[in-house]
Tab-separated table of C-alpha atoms and ligand atoms in Angstrom:
chain	number	residue	atom	x	y	z
A	94	MET	CA	-14.869	-18.925	-14.031
A	95	GLU	CA	-12.542	-20.199	-11.366
A	96	ILE	CA	-9.681	-17.759	-10.849
A	97	VAL	CA	-6.710	-18.431	-8.572
A	98	HIS	CA	-4.839	-15.312	-7.471
A	99	VAL	CA	-1.326	-15.929	-6.205
A	100	SER	CA	0.239	-13.110	-4.216
A	101	ALA	CA	2.667	-12.247	-1.424
A	102	GLU	CA	0.172	-9.815	0.142
A	103	CYS	CA	-3.546	-9.619	0.755
A	104	TYR	CA	-5.320	-7.138	3.043
A	105	PRO	CA	-6.214	-7.643	5.878
A	106	VAL	CA	-4.068	-10.772	6.248
A	107	ALA	CA	-0.751	-9.165	5.381
A	108	LYS	CA	-0.182	-5.814	3.703
A	109	ALA	CA	2.917	-3.749	3.010
A	110	GLY	CA	1.337	-1.485	0.385
A	111	GLY	CA	-1.146	-1.272	-2.444
A	112	LEU	CA	-0.549	-4.836	-3.659
A	113	GLY	CA	-2.228	-6.040	-0.475
A	114	ASP	CA	-5.182	-3.714	-0.977
A	115	VAL	CA	-5.728	-4.834	-4.565
A	116	VAL	CA	-5.489	-8.559	-3.857
A	117	GLY	CA	-7.801	-8.108	-0.876
A	118	ALA	CA	-10.440	-6.449	-3.057
A	119	LEU	CA	-10.362	-7.602	-6.693
A	120	PRO	CA	-11.318	-11.251	-5.945
A	121	LYS	CA	-14.231	-10.106	-3.794
A	122	TYR	CA	-15.655	-8.090	-6.673
A	123	GLN	CA	-15.054	-10.982	-9.085
A	124	ASN	CA	-17.047	-13.264	-6.777
A	125	ASP	CA	-19.825	-10.704	-6.580
A	126	LEU	CA	-20.242	-11.132	-10.319
A	127	GLY	CA	-20.752	-14.868	-9.908
A	128	HIS	CA	-17.206	-16.142	-10.419
A	129	VAL	CA	-15.135	-18.212	-8.032
A	130	ALA	CA	-12.039	-16.205	-7.222
A	131	LYS	CA	-9.568	-17.564	-4.676
A	132	VAL	CA	-6.434	-16.140	-3.147
A	133	VAL	CA	-3.402	-18.163	-2.171
A	134	MET	CA	-0.570	-16.570	-0.235
A	135	PRO	CA	2.166	-17.526	2.240
A	136	MET	CA	1.194	-18.301	5.813
A	137	TYR	CA	3.127	-15.592	7.632
A	138	ARG	CA	2.676	-15.498	11.374
A	139	THR	CA	0.265	-12.556	11.412
A	140	ARG	CA	-2.442	-11.500	13.820
A	141	PHE	CA	-5.081	-12.435	11.255
A	142	LEU	CA	-3.833	-16.016	11.374
A	143	VAL	CA	-4.342	-16.452	15.080
A	144	GLN	CA	-7.641	-14.599	15.133
A	145	HIS	CA	-9.375	-16.869	12.597
A	146	ASP	CA	-10.310	-20.507	12.216
A	147	TRP	CA	-8.797	-22.641	9.545
A	148	ASP	CA	-9.257	-26.032	7.891
A	149	VAL	CA	-6.359	-28.006	6.517
A	150	VAL	CA	-7.179	-28.681	2.868
A	151	HIS	CA	-3.958	-30.252	1.613
A	152	LYS	CA	-0.691	-31.643	2.854
A	153	GLY	CA	2.092	-32.147	0.355
A	154	TYR	CA	5.716	-33.133	0.134
A	155	THR	CA	8.015	-31.749	-2.515
A	156	HIS	CA	11.475	-30.301	-2.928
A	157	MET	CA	13.447	-27.185	-3.693
A	158	GLY	CA	16.758	-28.442	-5.062
A	159	SER	CA	18.016	-31.062	-2.657
A	160	TRP	CA	15.848	-29.788	0.210
A	161	TRP	CA	12.702	-31.863	0.604
A	162	PHE	CA	9.946	-30.230	2.562
A	163	ASN	CA	6.413	-30.745	3.806
A	164	TYR	CA	3.918	-28.025	3.098
A	165	THR	CA	0.387	-27.501	4.306
A	166	VAL	CA	-2.422	-25.520	2.705
A	167	ILE	CA	-5.074	-24.164	5.037
A	168	LYS	CA	-8.311	-22.376	4.217
A	169	GLU	CA	-10.137	-19.736	6.216
A	170	ARG	CA	-13.337	-21.344	7.457
A	171	THR	CA	-15.938	-18.579	7.210
A	172	ASN	CA	-15.110	-16.994	3.855
A	173	LYS	CA	-14.879	-13.772	5.798
A	174	LEU	CA	-13.090	-11.793	3.136
A	175	GLY	CA	-15.665	-12.534	0.467
A	176	PHE	CA	-13.492	-15.110	-1.282
A	177	ASP	CA	-11.743	-18.383	-0.471
A	178	LEU	CA	-8.485	-17.583	1.235
A	179	TYR	CA	-5.722	-20.206	1.287
A	180	LEU	CA	-2.427	-19.958	3.129
A	181	VAL	CA	0.598	-22.078	2.367
A	182	ASP	CA	2.814	-23.044	5.248
A	183	ILE	CA	6.371	-24.221	4.842
A	184	TYR	CA	8.039	-24.773	8.154
A	185	GLY	CA	11.337	-22.914	8.446
A	186	LEU	CA	10.641	-20.758	5.383
A	187	LEU	CA	7.316	-18.934	5.570
A	188	ASP	CA	6.602	-19.119	9.291
A	189	ARG	CA	7.856	-15.596	10.006
A	190	GLU	CA	6.196	-12.376	11.082
A	191	LYS	CA	7.239	-10.067	8.269
A	192	ILE	CA	6.322	-10.326	4.601
A	193	TYR	CA	9.651	-9.192	3.172
A	194	GLY	CA	13.103	-8.285	4.330
A	195	TYR	CA	14.818	-11.609	5.056
A	196	SER	CA	18.106	-12.601	3.475
A	197	ASP	CA	16.520	-15.789	2.146
A	198	ASP	CA	13.541	-14.057	0.481
A	199	PRO	CA	14.422	-15.606	-2.920
A	200	GLU	CA	14.174	-19.109	-1.427
A	201	ARG	CA	11.069	-18.199	0.588
A	202	PHE	CA	9.097	-17.044	-2.429
A	203	LEU	CA	10.459	-19.802	-4.641
A	204	GLY	CA	9.451	-22.436	-2.075
A	205	PHE	CA	6.014	-20.806	-1.875
A	206	GLN	CA	5.551	-20.920	-5.651
A	207	ILE	CA	6.691	-24.537	-5.879
A	208	ALA	CA	4.191	-25.496	-3.177
A	209	VAL	CA	1.367	-23.621	-4.934
A	210	VAL	CA	2.007	-25.361	-8.248
A	211	ASP	CA	2.448	-28.720	-6.527
A	212	TRP	CA	-0.873	-28.228	-4.753
A	213	ILE	CA	-2.751	-27.228	-7.916
A	214	ALA	CA	-1.246	-30.282	-9.634
A	215	ALA	CA	-3.000	-32.416	-7.014
A	216	TRP	CA	-6.451	-30.955	-7.751
A	217	SER	CA	-8.973	-33.194	-9.475
A	218	HIS	CA	-9.739	-30.380	-11.949
A	219	GLN	CA	-7.969	-27.360	-13.396
A	220	PRO	CA	-8.874	-23.734	-12.675
A	221	ASP	CA	-9.782	-21.427	-15.573
A	222	VAL	CA	-7.039	-18.902	-14.841
A	223	ILE	CA	-4.022	-18.582	-12.606
A	224	HIS	CA	-3.505	-14.880	-11.954
A	225	VAL	CA	-0.075	-14.084	-10.524
A	226	HIS	CA	0.835	-10.750	-8.934
A	227	ASP	CA	4.323	-9.241	-9.152
A	228	TYR	CA	7.613	-11.115	-9.138
A	229	HIS	CA	6.937	-13.082	-5.957
A	230	ALA	CA	4.608	-15.286	-7.995
A	231	GLY	CA	6.364	-14.646	-11.301
A	232	LEU	CA	8.008	-18.027	-11.798
A	233	ILE	CA	4.695	-19.886	-11.846
A	234	PRO	CA	3.973	-19.331	-15.572
A	235	PHE	CA	7.465	-20.707	-16.323
A	236	MET	CA	6.950	-23.727	-14.074
A	237	LEU	CA	3.714	-24.629	-15.837
A	238	LYS	CA	5.418	-24.485	-19.224
A	239	TYR	CA	8.893	-25.827	-18.619
A	240	CYS	CA	9.036	-27.920	-15.428
A	241	HIS	CA	8.593	-31.574	-16.442
A	242	LYS	CA	6.572	-32.528	-13.414
A	243	TYR	CA	3.967	-29.792	-13.951
A	244	ARG	CA	3.818	-29.583	-17.708
A	245	PHE	CA	0.442	-31.268	-17.763
A	246	LEU	CA	-0.863	-27.970	-16.369
A	247	GLN	CA	0.466	-25.936	-19.291
A	248	ASN	CA	-2.986	-25.336	-20.769
A	249	ILE	CA	-4.120	-23.355	-17.760
A	250	PRO	CA	-4.093	-19.713	-18.875
A	251	THR	CA	-1.876	-17.436	-16.807
A	252	VAL	CA	-2.152	-13.693	-16.267
A	253	LEU	CA	0.537	-11.544	-14.699
A	254	THR	CA	-0.374	-8.247	-13.094
A	255	ILE	CA	2.560	-5.906	-12.612
A	256	HIS	CA	2.036	-3.678	-9.609
A	257	ASN	CA	5.622	-2.565	-9.559
A	258	ALA	CA	8.288	-3.344	-12.148
A	259	GLN	CA	11.069	-1.828	-10.045
A	260	TYR	CA	11.259	-5.026	-8.025
A	261	GLN	CA	12.074	-8.022	-10.194
A	262	GLY	CA	13.464	-10.673	-7.833
A	263	TRP	CA	16.798	-11.209	-9.631
A	264	MET	CA	18.668	-14.391	-8.705
A	265	GLY	CA	22.024	-15.757	-9.767
A	266	TRP	CA	22.147	-18.838	-11.987
A	267	ASP	CA	23.540	-20.713	-8.993
A	268	LYS	CA	19.924	-20.879	-7.798
A	269	SER	CA	18.595	-22.434	-11.012
A	270	HIS	CA	18.799	-25.941	-9.507
A	271	LEU	CA	16.239	-24.866	-6.883
A	272	LEU	CA	13.454	-24.848	-9.475
A	273	PRO	CA	11.654	-28.135	-10.090
A	274	GLU	CA	13.574	-29.992	-12.836
A	275	TRP	CA	13.087	-27.931	-15.994
A	276	ASP	CA	13.638	-28.244	-19.686
A	277	SER	CA	16.990	-26.603	-20.370
A	278	TRP	CA	15.683	-25.368	-23.756
A	279	GLY	CA	13.581	-22.996	-21.702
A	280	TRP	CA	16.507	-21.208	-20.052
A	281	GLY	CA	15.907	-18.077	-22.123
A	282	MET	CA	12.467	-17.814	-20.557
A	283	LEU	CA	14.057	-17.399	-17.139
A	284	GLU	CA	16.893	-15.118	-18.135
A	285	TRP	CA	17.332	-11.368	-18.398
A	286	GLN	CA	20.746	-9.730	-18.505
A	287	ASN	CA	22.591	-12.805	-17.272
A	288	SER	CA	20.403	-13.423	-14.219
A	289	ILE	CA	17.309	-15.355	-13.458
A	290	ASN	CA	14.715	-12.605	-13.484
A	291	PRO	CA	11.324	-13.769	-12.147
A	292	LEU	CA	9.461	-10.675	-13.343
A	293	ALA	CA	10.967	-10.878	-16.837
A	294	SER	CA	10.206	-14.590	-16.887
A	295	ALA	CA	6.560	-13.908	-16.044
A	296	ILE	CA	6.328	-11.269	-18.777
A	297	LYS	CA	7.689	-13.812	-21.252
A	298	CYS	CA	5.677	-16.828	-20.102
A	299	ALA	CA	2.305	-15.469	-18.946
A	300	TRP	CA	-0.455	-15.522	-21.525
A	301	LYS	CA	-1.382	-11.921	-20.781
A	302	VAL	CA	0.281	-9.146	-18.816
A	303	THR	CA	-1.494	-6.248	-17.182
A	304	THR	CA	-0.203	-3.104	-15.532
A	305	VAL	CA	-2.205	-1.204	-12.936
A	306	SER	CA	-2.710	1.943	-15.043
A	307	TRP	CA	-2.542	2.881	-18.727
A	308	SER	CA	0.109	5.552	-18.395
A	309	TYR	CA	2.397	3.225	-16.452
A	310	LEU	CA	2.324	0.743	-19.322
A	311	ASP	CA	3.402	3.508	-21.721
A	312	GLU	CA	6.159	4.608	-19.374
A	313	LEU	CA	7.527	1.064	-18.980
A	314	ARG	CA	8.622	1.067	-22.616
A	315	THR	CA	11.144	3.754	-21.754
A	316	ALA	CA	11.690	3.303	-18.003
A	317	ALA	CA	11.357	-0.196	-16.580
A	318	ASN	CA	14.445	-0.742	-14.480
A	319	GLY	CA	16.212	-2.591	-17.304
A	320	LEU	CA	13.175	-4.324	-18.854
A	321	GLU	CA	12.329	-1.592	-21.405
A	322	ALA	CA	13.196	-3.695	-24.458
A	323	LEU	CA	11.158	-6.596	-23.115
A	324	PHE	CA	8.083	-4.406	-22.693
A	325	GLU	CA	8.522	-3.115	-26.210
A	326	TYR	CA	8.845	-6.658	-27.548
A	327	GLU	CA	5.892	-8.047	-25.586
A	328	LYS	CA	3.621	-5.043	-25.997
A	329	GLY	CA	1.070	-7.124	-27.914
A	330	LYS	CA	0.081	-9.050	-24.829
A	331	CYS	CA	0.231	-6.171	-22.367
A	332	VAL	CA	-2.748	-4.093	-21.322
A	333	GLY	CA	-3.281	-1.397	-18.687
A	334	ILE	CA	-6.192	-1.875	-16.277
A	335	LEU	CA	-6.583	0.837	-13.675
A	336	ASN	CA	-6.961	-0.360	-10.083
A	337	GLY	CA	-10.159	0.347	-8.250
A	338	ILE	CA	-10.590	0.993	-4.550
A	339	ASP	CA	-12.546	-1.117	-2.122
A	340	THR	CA	-15.382	1.258	-1.411
A	341	ALA	CA	-16.662	-0.989	1.381
A	342	VAL	CA	-13.432	-0.471	3.349
A	343	TRP	CA	-12.630	3.063	2.188
A	344	ASN	CA	-15.802	4.969	2.908
A	345	PRO	CA	-15.802	8.034	5.196
A	346	ALA	CA	-19.449	7.370	6.040
A	347	THR	CA	-18.764	3.953	7.568
A	348	ASP	CA	-14.982	3.663	8.112
A	349	THR	CA	-14.457	1.723	11.343
A	350	TYR	CA	-11.072	3.368	11.938
A	351	ILE	CA	-12.543	6.867	12.320
A	352	GLU	CA	-14.981	8.245	14.874
A	353	ASN	CA	-16.529	11.077	12.903
A	354	HIS	CA	-18.283	9.842	9.816
A	355	TYR	CA	-19.331	12.057	6.929
A	356	GLY	CA	-20.436	12.138	3.331
A	357	PRO	CA	-20.181	14.732	0.552
A	358	SER	CA	-22.862	16.952	2.068
A	359	ASP	CA	-21.326	17.277	5.558
A	360	ALA	CA	-17.667	16.809	4.630
A	361	ALA	CA	-16.471	20.170	5.917
A	362	ASP	CA	-17.729	19.435	9.415
A	363	GLY	CA	-16.816	15.732	9.452
A	364	LYS	CA	-13.308	16.370	8.223
A	365	LEU	CA	-12.745	19.178	10.675
A	366	LYS	CA	-13.422	16.826	13.592
A	367	SER	CA	-10.808	14.361	12.376
A	368	LYS	CA	-8.416	17.234	11.707
A	369	GLN	CA	-8.922	18.368	15.275
A	370	ILE	CA	-7.930	14.939	16.608
A	371	LEU	CA	-4.827	14.935	14.437
A	372	CYS	CA	-3.854	18.487	15.377
A	373	GLU	CA	-4.176	17.747	19.079
A	374	ARG	CA	-2.292	14.483	18.837
A	375	PHE	CA	0.560	15.886	16.746
A	376	ASP	CA	0.542	19.445	18.085
A	377	LEU	CA	-0.404	21.199	14.853
A	378	ASP	CA	-2.255	24.449	14.224
A	379	ILE	CA	-5.822	23.686	13.159
A	380	ASP	CA	-6.218	26.997	11.340
A	381	LYS	CA	-3.625	26.147	8.731
A	382	PRO	CA	-4.142	23.738	5.819
A	383	LEU	CA	-2.978	20.232	6.687
A	384	ILE	CA	-0.800	18.582	4.041
A	385	VAL	CA	-0.040	14.905	4.634
A	386	PHE	CA	2.201	12.276	3.101
A	387	ILE	CA	1.385	8.595	3.668
A	388	GLY	CA	3.619	5.929	2.230
A	389	ARG	CA	6.822	4.068	1.886
A	390	LEU	CA	9.769	6.389	2.483
A	391	VAL	CA	11.633	5.325	-0.640
A	392	GLY	CA	13.012	6.988	-3.762
A	393	GLU	CA	10.119	5.859	-5.954
A	394	LYS	CA	7.752	7.874	-3.807
A	395	GLY	CA	10.025	10.937	-3.839
A	396	ALA	CA	10.250	10.665	-0.041
A	397	ASP	CA	13.885	11.812	0.015
A	398	LEU	CA	12.729	15.185	-1.341
A	399	LEU	CA	10.344	15.852	1.530
A	400	PRO	CA	12.786	17.403	4.021
A	401	GLN	CA	13.970	20.045	1.540
A	402	VAL	CA	10.435	20.677	0.282
A	403	ILE	CA	9.249	21.336	3.817
A	404	VAL	CA	12.151	23.634	4.646
A	405	ASP	CA	11.750	25.530	1.350
A	406	SER	CA	8.005	25.872	1.844
A	407	PHE	CA	8.483	27.358	5.302
A	408	THR	CA	11.187	29.678	4.003
A	409	HIS	CA	9.661	30.844	0.729
A	410	ILE	CA	5.914	30.520	1.246
A	411	GLY	CA	5.871	31.149	4.956
A	412	ARG	CA	4.638	29.191	7.931
A	413	THR	CA	1.170	29.017	6.512
A	414	MET	CA	0.677	25.249	6.335
A	415	ASN	CA	1.085	22.100	8.435
A	416	PHE	CA	2.878	18.961	7.334
A	417	LEU	CA	2.190	15.546	8.820
A	418	ILE	CA	4.042	12.492	7.551
A	419	LEU	CA	3.302	8.805	8.090
A	420	GLY	CA	5.724	6.285	6.684
A	421	SER	CA	8.650	3.980	6.984
A	422	GLY	CA	11.448	3.021	4.647
A	423	PHE	CA	15.005	4.197	4.096
A	424	PRO	CA	16.610	4.734	7.527
A	425	GLU	CA	18.337	7.975	6.392
A	426	VAL	CA	15.036	9.494	5.279
A	427	GLU	CA	13.327	8.264	8.443
A	428	SER	CA	15.897	9.877	10.702
A	429	GLN	CA	16.049	13.101	8.685
A	430	LEU	CA	12.279	13.492	8.927
A	431	ASP	CA	12.285	12.572	12.591
A	432	ASN	CA	15.043	15.066	13.413
A	433	MET	CA	13.079	17.813	11.709
A	434	LYS	CA	10.545	17.736	14.527
A	435	GLY	CA	12.944	20.233	16.102
A	436	ILE	CA	12.005	22.942	13.576
A	437	SER	CA	8.276	22.587	14.189
A	438	ASN	CA	6.356	25.647	15.215
A	439	ARG	CA	3.129	23.681	15.662
A	440	ASP	CA	3.301	23.004	11.915
A	441	TYR	CA	5.293	19.800	11.388
A	442	SER	CA	5.172	16.279	12.707
A	443	VAL	CA	5.962	12.755	11.624
A	444	TYR	CA	5.046	9.219	12.620
A	445	ILE	CA	7.680	6.719	11.574
A	446	GLY	CA	6.198	3.270	11.164
A	447	TYR	CA	3.252	1.472	9.661
A	448	ASN	CA	-0.124	2.363	11.173
A	449	GLU	CA	-3.286	1.418	9.306
A	450	SER	CA	-5.627	3.169	11.688
A	451	LEU	CA	-3.682	6.440	11.672
A	452	SER	CA	-3.632	6.370	7.872
A	453	HIS	CA	-7.443	6.333	7.772
A	454	LEU	CA	-7.625	9.214	10.222
A	455	MET	CA	-5.175	11.159	8.051
A	456	TYR	CA	-7.164	10.576	4.838
A	457	ALA	CA	-10.187	11.868	6.752
A	458	GLY	CA	-8.611	14.811	8.567
A	459	ALA	CA	-6.173	16.158	5.974
A	460	ASP	CA	-6.866	18.956	3.527
A	461	PHE	CA	-4.248	17.818	1.000
A	462	ILE	CA	-2.204	14.688	0.345
A	463	LEU	CA	1.190	15.039	-1.300
A	464	MET	CA	2.468	12.362	-3.700
A	465	PRO	CA	5.679	13.521	-5.377
A	466	SER	CA	6.338	10.056	-6.820
A	467	ARG	CA	9.144	9.420	-9.278
A	468	VAL	CA	7.364	6.207	-10.258
A	469	GLU	CA	3.725	5.414	-9.491
A	470	PRO	CA	2.298	2.370	-11.255
A	471	CYS	CA	-1.177	3.246	-10.039
A	472	GLY	CA	-1.238	4.730	-6.560
A	473	LEU	CA	-4.188	4.106	-4.298
A	474	ASN	CA	-3.558	6.915	-1.810
A	475	GLN	CA	-4.837	9.603	-4.159
A	476	MET	CA	-8.031	7.652	-4.801
A	477	TYR	CA	-8.624	7.022	-1.088
A	478	ALA	CA	-7.887	10.680	-0.397
A	479	MET	CA	-10.396	11.882	-2.970
A	480	ARG	CA	-13.109	9.638	-1.536
A	481	TYR	CA	-12.375	11.300	1.824
A	482	GLY	CA	-12.495	14.803	0.344
A	483	THR	CA	-8.739	15.361	0.562
A	484	VAL	CA	-7.185	17.140	-2.425
A	485	PRO	CA	-4.364	15.149	-4.090
A	486	MET	CA	-1.148	16.972	-5.024
A	487	VAL	CA	0.572	14.643	-7.420
A	488	ARG	CA	3.415	14.354	-9.837
A	489	ASN	CA	2.224	13.892	-13.377
A	490	THR	CA	3.159	10.220	-13.761
A	491	GLY	CA	1.668	6.710	-14.078
A	492	GLY	CA	-1.622	6.152	-12.342
A	493	LEU	CA	-1.487	9.631	-10.808
A	494	ARG	CA	-1.716	11.081	-14.297
A	495	ASP	CA	-4.662	8.784	-15.058
A	496	THR	CA	-6.706	9.670	-11.984
A	497	VAL	CA	-6.014	13.307	-11.079
A	498	VAL	CA	-7.021	16.320	-13.201
A	499	ASP	CA	-5.502	19.657	-12.222
A	500	TYR	CA	-8.042	22.089	-10.814
A	501	GLY	CA	-6.895	24.668	-13.349
A	502	ASP	CA	-8.202	22.429	-16.155
A	503	PRO	CA	-11.874	22.042	-17.065
A	504	ASP	CA	-13.644	19.919	-14.417
A	505	GLY	CA	-10.357	19.558	-12.536
A	506	TYR	CA	-10.026	18.867	-8.838
A	507	GLY	CA	-6.412	18.179	-7.913
A	508	ILE	CA	-2.957	19.737	-8.113
A	509	ARG	CA	-0.488	18.329	-10.603
A	510	PHE	CA	3.167	19.143	-11.130
A	511	ASN	CA	5.528	17.778	-13.749
A	512	HIS	CA	8.770	16.949	-12.009
A	513	ALA	CA	9.786	15.119	-8.862
A	514	ALA	CA	11.948	18.106	-7.993
A	515	VAL	CA	11.933	20.364	-4.938
A	516	GLY	CA	11.020	23.512	-6.937
A	517	ASP	CA	8.028	21.953	-8.695
A	518	ILE	CA	6.697	20.380	-5.519
A	519	THR	CA	7.081	23.585	-3.530
A	520	GLN	CA	5.216	25.443	-6.266
A	521	GLY	CA	2.421	22.845	-5.856
A	522	ILE	CA	2.353	23.582	-2.135
A	523	TRP	CA	2.042	27.286	-2.832
A	524	ARG	CA	-0.973	26.523	-5.060
A	525	ALA	CA	-2.466	24.378	-2.303
A	526	VAL	CA	-2.194	27.219	0.211
A	527	GLN	CA	-3.836	29.597	-2.294
A	528	LEU	CA	-6.634	27.113	-2.977
A	529	TYR	CA	-7.259	26.608	0.726
A	530	GLY	CA	-7.765	30.340	1.027
A	531	GLN	CA	-10.513	30.305	-1.621
A	532	GLU	CA	-13.185	28.812	0.577
A	533	SER	CA	-15.962	28.306	-1.996
A	534	THR	CA	-13.692	26.858	-4.718
A	535	PHE	CA	-12.074	24.563	-2.154
A	536	GLN	CA	-15.453	23.240	-0.979
A	537	ARG	CA	-16.646	22.767	-4.559
A	538	ILE	CA	-13.542	20.773	-5.441
A	539	ARG	CA	-13.982	18.659	-2.351
A	540	GLN	CA	-17.547	17.878	-3.333
A	541	THR	CA	-16.559	17.003	-6.920
A	542	MET	CA	-13.820	14.633	-5.782
A	543	MET	CA	-15.982	12.813	-3.285
A	544	GLU	CA	-18.489	12.040	-5.985
A	545	LEU	CA	-15.966	10.576	-8.442
A	546	ASP	CA	-16.267	6.853	-8.990
A	547	PHE	CA	-13.040	4.907	-8.463
A	548	SER	CA	-14.797	1.701	-7.454
A	549	TRP	CA	-13.737	-1.707	-8.712
A	550	GLU	CA	-16.881	-2.264	-10.768
A	551	THR	CA	-15.426	-1.095	-14.101
A	552	SER	CA	-11.950	-2.565	-13.683
A	553	VAL	CA	-13.255	-5.942	-12.613
A	554	GLN	CA	-15.102	-6.213	-15.893
A	555	HIS	CA	-11.888	-5.474	-17.805
A	556	TYR	CA	-10.143	-8.360	-16.036
A	557	LEU	CA	-13.024	-10.712	-16.753
A	558	ASP	CA	-13.015	-9.718	-20.429
A	559	LEU	CA	-9.300	-10.411	-20.517
A	560	TYR	CA	-9.740	-13.894	-19.013
A	561	GLN	CA	-12.486	-14.617	-21.554
A	562	GLN	CA	-10.037	-13.963	-24.385
A	563	LEU	CA	-7.835	-16.759	-23.055
A	564	LYS	CA	-10.459	-19.477	-23.170
B	36	ADP	P1	2.533	1.310	-2.814
B	36	ADP	O1	1.821	0.032	-2.984
B	36	ADP	O2	3.513	1.585	-3.884
B	36	ADP	O3	3.143	1.480	-1.487
B	36	ADP	P2	-0.120	2.529	-3.095
B	36	ADP	O4	-0.528	3.974	-3.189
B	36	ADP	O5	-0.667	1.643	-4.104
B	36	ADP	O6	1.466	2.502	-2.983
B	36	ADP	O7	-0.652	1.926	-1.720
B	36	ADP	C1	-0.142	2.244	-0.499
B	36	ADP	C2	-1.059	1.648	0.542
B	36	ADP	O8	-0.320	1.425	1.727
B	36	ADP	C3	-2.214	2.553	0.924
B	36	ADP	O9	-3.279	1.770	1.423
B	36	ADP	C4	-1.587	3.375	2.064
B	36	ADP	O10	-2.547	3.953	2.898
B	36	ADP	C5	-0.795	2.300	2.755
B	36	ADP	N1	0.370	2.748	3.521
B	36	ADP	C6	1.608	3.039	3.055
B	36	ADP	N2	2.440	3.356	4.050
B	36	ADP	C7	1.719	3.255	5.182
B	36	ADP	C8	2.023	3.448	6.564
B	36	ADP	N3	3.232	3.815	6.972
B	36	ADP	N4	1.046	3.233	7.468
B	36	ADP	C9	-0.200	2.867	7.055
B	36	ADP	N5	-0.547	2.662	5.776
B	36	ADP	C10	0.392	2.858	4.853
B	37	GLC	C1	2.417	-1.002	-6.255
B	37	GLC	C2	2.565	0.380	-6.831
B	37	GLC	C3	1.371	1.265	-6.610
B	37	GLC	C4	0.090	0.513	-6.888
B	37	GLC	C5	0.058	-0.752	-6.074
B	37	GLC	C6	-1.215	-1.555	-6.294
B	37	GLC	O1	2.884	-1.168	-5.002
B	37	GLC	O2	3.744	1.010	-6.362
B	37	GLC	O3	1.461	2.402	-7.441
B	37	GLC	O4	-1.021	1.318	-6.581
B	37	GLC	O5	1.113	-1.564	-6.393
B	37	GLC	O6	-1.365	-1.969	-7.626
């Protein structure tokens, strides 16, 4: 099968979170099974772009409303990522450093999607599936069905994967003229609650919809940032497929970001060496358990609760643990966490920013990883952590619920708590400190986790089965 993935992110080209990791891995595993999976994404001005060689494969000319533009599609020459990687350039729109965060993001991603569809329309054949990821590519299924110029592509099956339904890409109707001329009978397929809603449109127009865990799909029927009724209505075409992890990139025995490699049998020693590096760099006490948080400092991740959790843990449990935080996001949370460095007694530190290499060192050197998420469609951190022998402490939600079993349950290995609330999280930290003190149980849990299989192999097959149903 020929599968075209359309996404705003793809590791290692451009990544802001798990979407990038998934789109950088899934196509590779699909190709390994003999399919032809391709990725098309915007040509941001990233380091990856300048460090690689590219061929121009298409030049096109189209329009977004009254703005006519040239676009260029380039392809990475060596197939380095294990799949064909295409970047779309639109001068003035996509030629920026960052992925998100510009005031004209709606136009940027709309222009990108128009160019992608326009390019595919110029192919001499049609792919077997167009697989769109999140709202940034969400208007493509609509365009294939309702835009006059591209309607001849309407028989190409489309799949939407929802990595995060919180972000939907709402636009006012004043932007409707920016879409390629469309059949006005189709307006309802763009609309949700009086706006153009690209994610809702994709849920309505895609042939199949997947979410990145089973529990998240269940939760969306009651909590979907306004789309609950739509999920209920469209449940027949929705299916949960748990993400995998790229075990070639995330492997403590070979990870190029860490110096001290290890496997399940020498994890205690290997991890201690990475912990030592972290403790020296961030002035932490190596004798205490190291609890880390890695992620976007936003409400979904429960990041705003961290300051109080840390203070309460120090006050009520005692100064018996270290906290190290890596993240960026809401400025208030960033500055609160940064200011707290003042209370450290060699037991708290924070790195504000995005740092891929530090994240790997933290997965390797930490004893526990805390994920107090309010919403977690899948979550990759806990799976990476487990592969690195780091015990996940997670809120019982979404993909966290589907991947972490509490160590108090039969065959369990993690710490789960029910509410994204300071008391529940602090209680989880108390359990972590207790567990750390039980040397043999802690080592056994570590061993169990490292041998769990979260690889893509199973999930890839589920996607392929889904595509087959669309033929
Ligand atoms: P989300 O996509 O919602 O942010 P995931 O758990 O799926 O959450 O994936 C997060 C990914 O982004 C992981 O690979 C994690 O290591 C990485 N990550 C998040 N924040 C940072 C950061 N500040 N520095 C480095 N990596 C980060
Ligand atoms: C999103 C979700 C996260 C998921 C990731 C990859 O960003 O927030 O839970 O793991 O996408 O699917």
